[in-house]
Tab-separated table of C-alpha atoms in Angstrom:
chain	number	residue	atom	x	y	z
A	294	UNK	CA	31.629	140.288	-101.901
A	295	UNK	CA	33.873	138.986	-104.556
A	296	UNK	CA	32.765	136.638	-107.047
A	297	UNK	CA	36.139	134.835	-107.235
A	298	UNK	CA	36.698	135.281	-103.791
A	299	UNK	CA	33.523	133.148	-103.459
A	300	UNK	CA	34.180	130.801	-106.068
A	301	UNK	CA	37.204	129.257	-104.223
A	302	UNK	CA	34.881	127.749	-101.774
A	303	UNK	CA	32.588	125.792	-104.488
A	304	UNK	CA	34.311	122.752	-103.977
A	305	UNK	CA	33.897	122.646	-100.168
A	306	UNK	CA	30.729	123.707	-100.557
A	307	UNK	CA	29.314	121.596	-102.721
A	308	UNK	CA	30.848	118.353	-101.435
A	309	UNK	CA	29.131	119.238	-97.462
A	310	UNK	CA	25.760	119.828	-100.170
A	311	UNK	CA	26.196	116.580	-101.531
A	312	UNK	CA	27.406	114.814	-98.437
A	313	UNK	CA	23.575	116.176	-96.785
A	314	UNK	CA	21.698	115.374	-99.803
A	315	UNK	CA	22.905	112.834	-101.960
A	316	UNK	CA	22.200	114.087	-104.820
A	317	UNK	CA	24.511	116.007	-106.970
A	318	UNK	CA	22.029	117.965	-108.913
A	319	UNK	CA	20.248	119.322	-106.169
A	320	UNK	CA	23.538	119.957	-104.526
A	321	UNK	CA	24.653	122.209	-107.517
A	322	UNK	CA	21.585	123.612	-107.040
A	323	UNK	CA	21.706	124.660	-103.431
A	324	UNK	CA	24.895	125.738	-103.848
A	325	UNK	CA	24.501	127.981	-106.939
A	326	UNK	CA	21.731	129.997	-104.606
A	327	UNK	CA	23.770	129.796	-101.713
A	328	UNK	CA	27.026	131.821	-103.506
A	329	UNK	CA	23.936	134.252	-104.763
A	330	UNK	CA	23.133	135.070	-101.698
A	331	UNK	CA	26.544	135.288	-100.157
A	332	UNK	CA	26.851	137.576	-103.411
A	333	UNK	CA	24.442	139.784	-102.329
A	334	UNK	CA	25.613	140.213	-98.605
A	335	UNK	CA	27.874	142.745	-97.639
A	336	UNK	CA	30.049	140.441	-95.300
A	337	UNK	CA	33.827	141.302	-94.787
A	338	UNK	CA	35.583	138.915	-92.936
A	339	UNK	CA	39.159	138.147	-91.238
A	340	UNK	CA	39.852	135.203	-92.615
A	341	UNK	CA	39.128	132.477	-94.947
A	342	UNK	CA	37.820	129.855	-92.885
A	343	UNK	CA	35.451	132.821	-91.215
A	344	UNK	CA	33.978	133.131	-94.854
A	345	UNK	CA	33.616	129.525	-95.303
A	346	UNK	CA	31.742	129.294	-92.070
A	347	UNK	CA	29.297	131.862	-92.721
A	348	UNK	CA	28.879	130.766	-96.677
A	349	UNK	CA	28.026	127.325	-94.975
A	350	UNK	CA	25.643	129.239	-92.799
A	351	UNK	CA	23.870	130.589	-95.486
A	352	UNK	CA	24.060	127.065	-97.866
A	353	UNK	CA	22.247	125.197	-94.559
A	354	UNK	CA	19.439	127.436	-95.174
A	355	UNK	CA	19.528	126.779	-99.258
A	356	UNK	CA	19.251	122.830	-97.927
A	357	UNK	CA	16.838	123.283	-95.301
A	358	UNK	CA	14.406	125.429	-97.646
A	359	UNK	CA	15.272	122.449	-100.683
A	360	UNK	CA	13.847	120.097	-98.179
A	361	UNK	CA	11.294	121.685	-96.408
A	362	UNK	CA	8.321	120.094	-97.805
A	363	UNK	CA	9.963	117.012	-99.004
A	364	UNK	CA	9.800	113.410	-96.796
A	365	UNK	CA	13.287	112.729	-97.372
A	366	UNK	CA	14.213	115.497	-95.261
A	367	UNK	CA	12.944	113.312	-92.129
A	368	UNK	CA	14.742	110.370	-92.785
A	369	UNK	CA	17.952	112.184	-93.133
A	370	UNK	CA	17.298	113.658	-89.730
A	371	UNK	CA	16.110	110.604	-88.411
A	372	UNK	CA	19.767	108.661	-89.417
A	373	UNK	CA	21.588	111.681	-87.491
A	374	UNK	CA	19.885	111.169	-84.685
A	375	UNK	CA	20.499	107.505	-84.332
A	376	UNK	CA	22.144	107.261	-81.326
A	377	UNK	CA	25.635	105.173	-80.287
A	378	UNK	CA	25.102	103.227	-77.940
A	379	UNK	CA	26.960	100.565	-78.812
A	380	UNK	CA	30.144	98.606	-77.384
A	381	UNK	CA	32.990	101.020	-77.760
A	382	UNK	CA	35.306	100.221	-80.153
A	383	UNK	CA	38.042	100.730	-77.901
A	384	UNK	CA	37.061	97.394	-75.925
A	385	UNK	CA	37.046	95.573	-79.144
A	386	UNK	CA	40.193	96.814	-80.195
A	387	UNK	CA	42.119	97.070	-77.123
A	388	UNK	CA	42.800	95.077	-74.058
A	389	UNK	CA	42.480	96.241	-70.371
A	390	UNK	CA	46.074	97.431	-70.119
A	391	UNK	CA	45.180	100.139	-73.453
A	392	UNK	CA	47.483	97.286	-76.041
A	393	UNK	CA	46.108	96.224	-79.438
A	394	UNK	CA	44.644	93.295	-79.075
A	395	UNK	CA	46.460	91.547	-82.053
A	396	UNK	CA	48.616	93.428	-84.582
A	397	UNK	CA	48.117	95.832	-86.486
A	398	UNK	CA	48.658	94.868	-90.573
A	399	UNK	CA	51.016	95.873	-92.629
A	400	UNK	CA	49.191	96.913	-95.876
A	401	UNK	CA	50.802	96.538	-98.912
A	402	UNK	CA	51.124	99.039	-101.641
A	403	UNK	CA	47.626	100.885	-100.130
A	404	UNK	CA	47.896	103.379	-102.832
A	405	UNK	CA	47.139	101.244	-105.674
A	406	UNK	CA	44.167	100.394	-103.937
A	407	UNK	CA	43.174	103.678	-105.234
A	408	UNK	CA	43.232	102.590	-108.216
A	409	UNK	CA	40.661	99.938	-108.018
A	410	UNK	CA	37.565	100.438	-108.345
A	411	UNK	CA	36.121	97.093	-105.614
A	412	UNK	CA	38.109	99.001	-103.028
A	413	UNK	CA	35.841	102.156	-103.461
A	414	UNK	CA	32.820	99.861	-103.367
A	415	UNK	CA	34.434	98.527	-99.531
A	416	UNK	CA	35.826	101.946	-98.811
A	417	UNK	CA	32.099	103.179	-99.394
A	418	UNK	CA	30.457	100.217	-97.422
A	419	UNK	CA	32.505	100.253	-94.683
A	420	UNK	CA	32.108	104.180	-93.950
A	421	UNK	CA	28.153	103.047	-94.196
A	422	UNK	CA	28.626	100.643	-91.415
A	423	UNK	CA	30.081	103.502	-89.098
A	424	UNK	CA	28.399	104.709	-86.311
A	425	UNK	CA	25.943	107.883	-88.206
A	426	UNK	CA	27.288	110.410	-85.763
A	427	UNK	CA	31.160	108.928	-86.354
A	428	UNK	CA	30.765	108.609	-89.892
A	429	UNK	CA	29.544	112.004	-89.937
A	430	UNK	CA	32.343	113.529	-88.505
A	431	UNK	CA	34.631	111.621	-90.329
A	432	UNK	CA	33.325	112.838	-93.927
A	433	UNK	CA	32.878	116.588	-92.817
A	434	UNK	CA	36.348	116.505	-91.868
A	435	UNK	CA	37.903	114.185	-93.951
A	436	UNK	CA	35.713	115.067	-97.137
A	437	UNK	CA	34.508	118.235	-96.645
A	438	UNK	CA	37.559	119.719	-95.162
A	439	UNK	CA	36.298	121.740	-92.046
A	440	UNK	CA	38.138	122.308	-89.681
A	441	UNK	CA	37.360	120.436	-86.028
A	442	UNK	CA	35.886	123.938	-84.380
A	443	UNK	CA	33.760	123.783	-87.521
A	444	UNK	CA	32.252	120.269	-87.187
A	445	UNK	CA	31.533	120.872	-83.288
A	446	UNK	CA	29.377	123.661	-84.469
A	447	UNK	CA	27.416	121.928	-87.273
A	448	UNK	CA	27.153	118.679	-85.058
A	449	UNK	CA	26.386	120.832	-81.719
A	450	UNK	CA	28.570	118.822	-79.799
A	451	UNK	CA	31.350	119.366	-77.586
A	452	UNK	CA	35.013	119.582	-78.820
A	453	UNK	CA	35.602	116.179	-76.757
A	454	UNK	CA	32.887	114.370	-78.352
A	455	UNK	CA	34.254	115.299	-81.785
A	456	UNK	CA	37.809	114.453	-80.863
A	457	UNK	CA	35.650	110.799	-79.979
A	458	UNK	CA	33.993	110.613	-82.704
A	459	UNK	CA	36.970	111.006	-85.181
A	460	UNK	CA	38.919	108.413	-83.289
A	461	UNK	CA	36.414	106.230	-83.142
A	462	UNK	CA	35.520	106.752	-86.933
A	463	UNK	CA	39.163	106.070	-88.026
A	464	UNK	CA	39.519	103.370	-86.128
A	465	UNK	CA	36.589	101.548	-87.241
A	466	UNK	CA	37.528	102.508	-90.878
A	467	UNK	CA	40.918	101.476	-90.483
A	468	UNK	CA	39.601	97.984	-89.068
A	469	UNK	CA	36.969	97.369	-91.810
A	470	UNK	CA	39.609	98.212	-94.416
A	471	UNK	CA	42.058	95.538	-93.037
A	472	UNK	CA	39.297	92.936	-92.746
A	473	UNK	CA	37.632	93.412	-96.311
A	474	UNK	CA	40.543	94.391	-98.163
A	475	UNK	CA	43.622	94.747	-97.569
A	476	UNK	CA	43.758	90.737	-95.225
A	477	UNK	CA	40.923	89.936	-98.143
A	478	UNK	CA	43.270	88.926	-100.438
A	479	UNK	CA	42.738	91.993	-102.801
A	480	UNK	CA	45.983	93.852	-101.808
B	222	UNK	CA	54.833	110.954	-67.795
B	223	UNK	CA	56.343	109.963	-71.111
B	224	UNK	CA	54.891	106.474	-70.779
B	225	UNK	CA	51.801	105.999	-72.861
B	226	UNK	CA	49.551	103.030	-73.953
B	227	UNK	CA	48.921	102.267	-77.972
B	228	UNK	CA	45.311	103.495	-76.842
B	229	UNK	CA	46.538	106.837	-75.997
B	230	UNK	CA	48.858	106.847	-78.348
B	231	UNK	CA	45.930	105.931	-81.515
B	232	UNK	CA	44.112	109.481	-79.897
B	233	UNK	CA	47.384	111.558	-80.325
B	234	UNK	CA	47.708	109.846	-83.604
B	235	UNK	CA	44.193	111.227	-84.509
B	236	UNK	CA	44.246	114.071	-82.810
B	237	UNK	CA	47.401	114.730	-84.863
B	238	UNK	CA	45.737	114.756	-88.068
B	239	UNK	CA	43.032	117.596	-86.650
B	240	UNK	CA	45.664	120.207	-84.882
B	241	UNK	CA	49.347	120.653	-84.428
B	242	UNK	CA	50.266	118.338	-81.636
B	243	UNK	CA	52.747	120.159	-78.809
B	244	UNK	CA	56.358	119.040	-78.693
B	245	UNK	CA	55.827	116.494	-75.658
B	246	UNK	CA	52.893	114.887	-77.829
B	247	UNK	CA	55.013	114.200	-80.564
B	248	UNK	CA	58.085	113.557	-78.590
B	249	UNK	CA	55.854	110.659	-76.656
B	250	UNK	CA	54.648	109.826	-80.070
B	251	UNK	CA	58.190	109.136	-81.448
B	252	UNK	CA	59.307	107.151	-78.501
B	253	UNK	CA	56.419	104.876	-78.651
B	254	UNK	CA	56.573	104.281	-82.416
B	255	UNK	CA	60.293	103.181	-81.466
B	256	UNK	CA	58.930	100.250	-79.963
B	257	UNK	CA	55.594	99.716	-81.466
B	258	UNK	CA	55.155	98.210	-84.646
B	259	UNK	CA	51.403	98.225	-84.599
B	260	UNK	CA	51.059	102.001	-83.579
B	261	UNK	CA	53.761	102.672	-86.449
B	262	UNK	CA	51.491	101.318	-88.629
B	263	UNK	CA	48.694	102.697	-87.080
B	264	UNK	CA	50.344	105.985	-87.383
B	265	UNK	CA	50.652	105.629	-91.915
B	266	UNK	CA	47.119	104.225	-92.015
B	267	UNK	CA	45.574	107.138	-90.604
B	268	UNK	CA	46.799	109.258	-92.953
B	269	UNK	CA	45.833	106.755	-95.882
B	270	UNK	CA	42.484	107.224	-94.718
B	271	UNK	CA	42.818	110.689	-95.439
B	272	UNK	CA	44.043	110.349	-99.023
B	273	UNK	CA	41.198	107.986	-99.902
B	274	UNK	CA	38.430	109.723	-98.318
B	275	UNK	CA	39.533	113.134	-100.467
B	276	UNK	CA	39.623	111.049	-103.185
B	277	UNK	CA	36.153	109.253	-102.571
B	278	UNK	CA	33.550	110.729	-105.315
């Protein structure tokens, strides 16, 4: 296995570390022993992303071992299993005939948002206030940068369920953004 | 049927940013944005979404 080869997937890696953990040291951490071990195996692959999927193999077990004896571990596990069984947000978005209710905003000039740092405190709260499972999809997709076969896998759930859950995750981001920022008078 | 509602329209929308739509999803897409102003918004804010969250530290 080639060292540079592997070193191209650091980044992906370490943000799905980080986004399990929360914690960037012990994310370096796990990730530094996962690329060891990938190091050591003898794996030749097709493509890329069938690399990245077995490197992220491999880094689940660097996590799993990290956390093994630790507490933390079981509150993590406990938050994914929260379940969703709330009101859609399709029926509080749309109406019976499948038409926003309302309109959708115009935001103004969303990219120099970017720039400020209160919108990453809202951008941050409102992914908190996501659904686990939604958020969850949302940031390995969106953060991470797997691919939708890829999330399925590390979710175990259907392909329909994660086509759900990202809908549902972008549109309940999209309406916390509107309502806390950009219709809060920051924008 | 080329008729869709902004419901439908919000999944393609997603879906879109996951796989390459087919030619009649983004043809039904494009017709509907015509007359929609909310799913043409809809339709930049999704990918703002995107932008921020690779940004997000």
């Amino acid at each position: 296995m080639d060292k540079e080869q592997l070193n191209s997937h650091r980044e992906v890696l370490f943000r799905y570390a980080l986004l399990q953990m929360r914690d960037e040291h012990a994310a370096e951490d796990v990730v530094h022993e996962a690329l060891l071990a990938a190091l050591q195996g003898d794996g030749s692959f097709r493509s890329e992303s069938a690399l990245r999927t077995w490197l992220i193999g491999i880094l689940k077990h660097k996590i799993a071992d990290h956390y093994r004896i630790s507490a933390k571990y079981h509150s993590i596990e406990a938050l994914n299993d929260e379940n969703d069984a709330i009101e859609t947000i399709e029926n509080l978005l749309f109406n019976e005939k499948g038409h926003w209710i309302g309109t959708i905003g115009a935001w103004t000039e969303p990219d120099h948002a970017l720039e400020q740092n209160e919108f990453w405190l809202i951008f941050e709260w409102c992914q908190k206030n996501l659904p686990a499972l939604h958020a969850r999809a949302f940031m390995l997709r969106e953060m991470v940068g797997l691919e939708t076969e890829d999330i399925c896998d590390d979710m175990d759930i259907s392909h329909s369920a994660c086509r759900v859950y990202l809908h549902r995750a972008r549109l309940g981001l999209r309406e916390c953004l509107e309502q806390r920022w950009f219709n809060a008078g920051h924008a | 049927m080329m008729k869709r509602t902004c419901i439908e329209i919000s999944e393609l929308l997603s879906e879109g940013m996951d796989r390459s739509l087919r030619w009649h999803e983004r043809l039904a897409i494009r017709l509907h944005l015509i007359i929609c102003k909310s799913c043409y918004r809809f339709s930049h804010q999704v990918q703002f979404l995107r932008k921020a969250a690779r940004r997000y530290k």
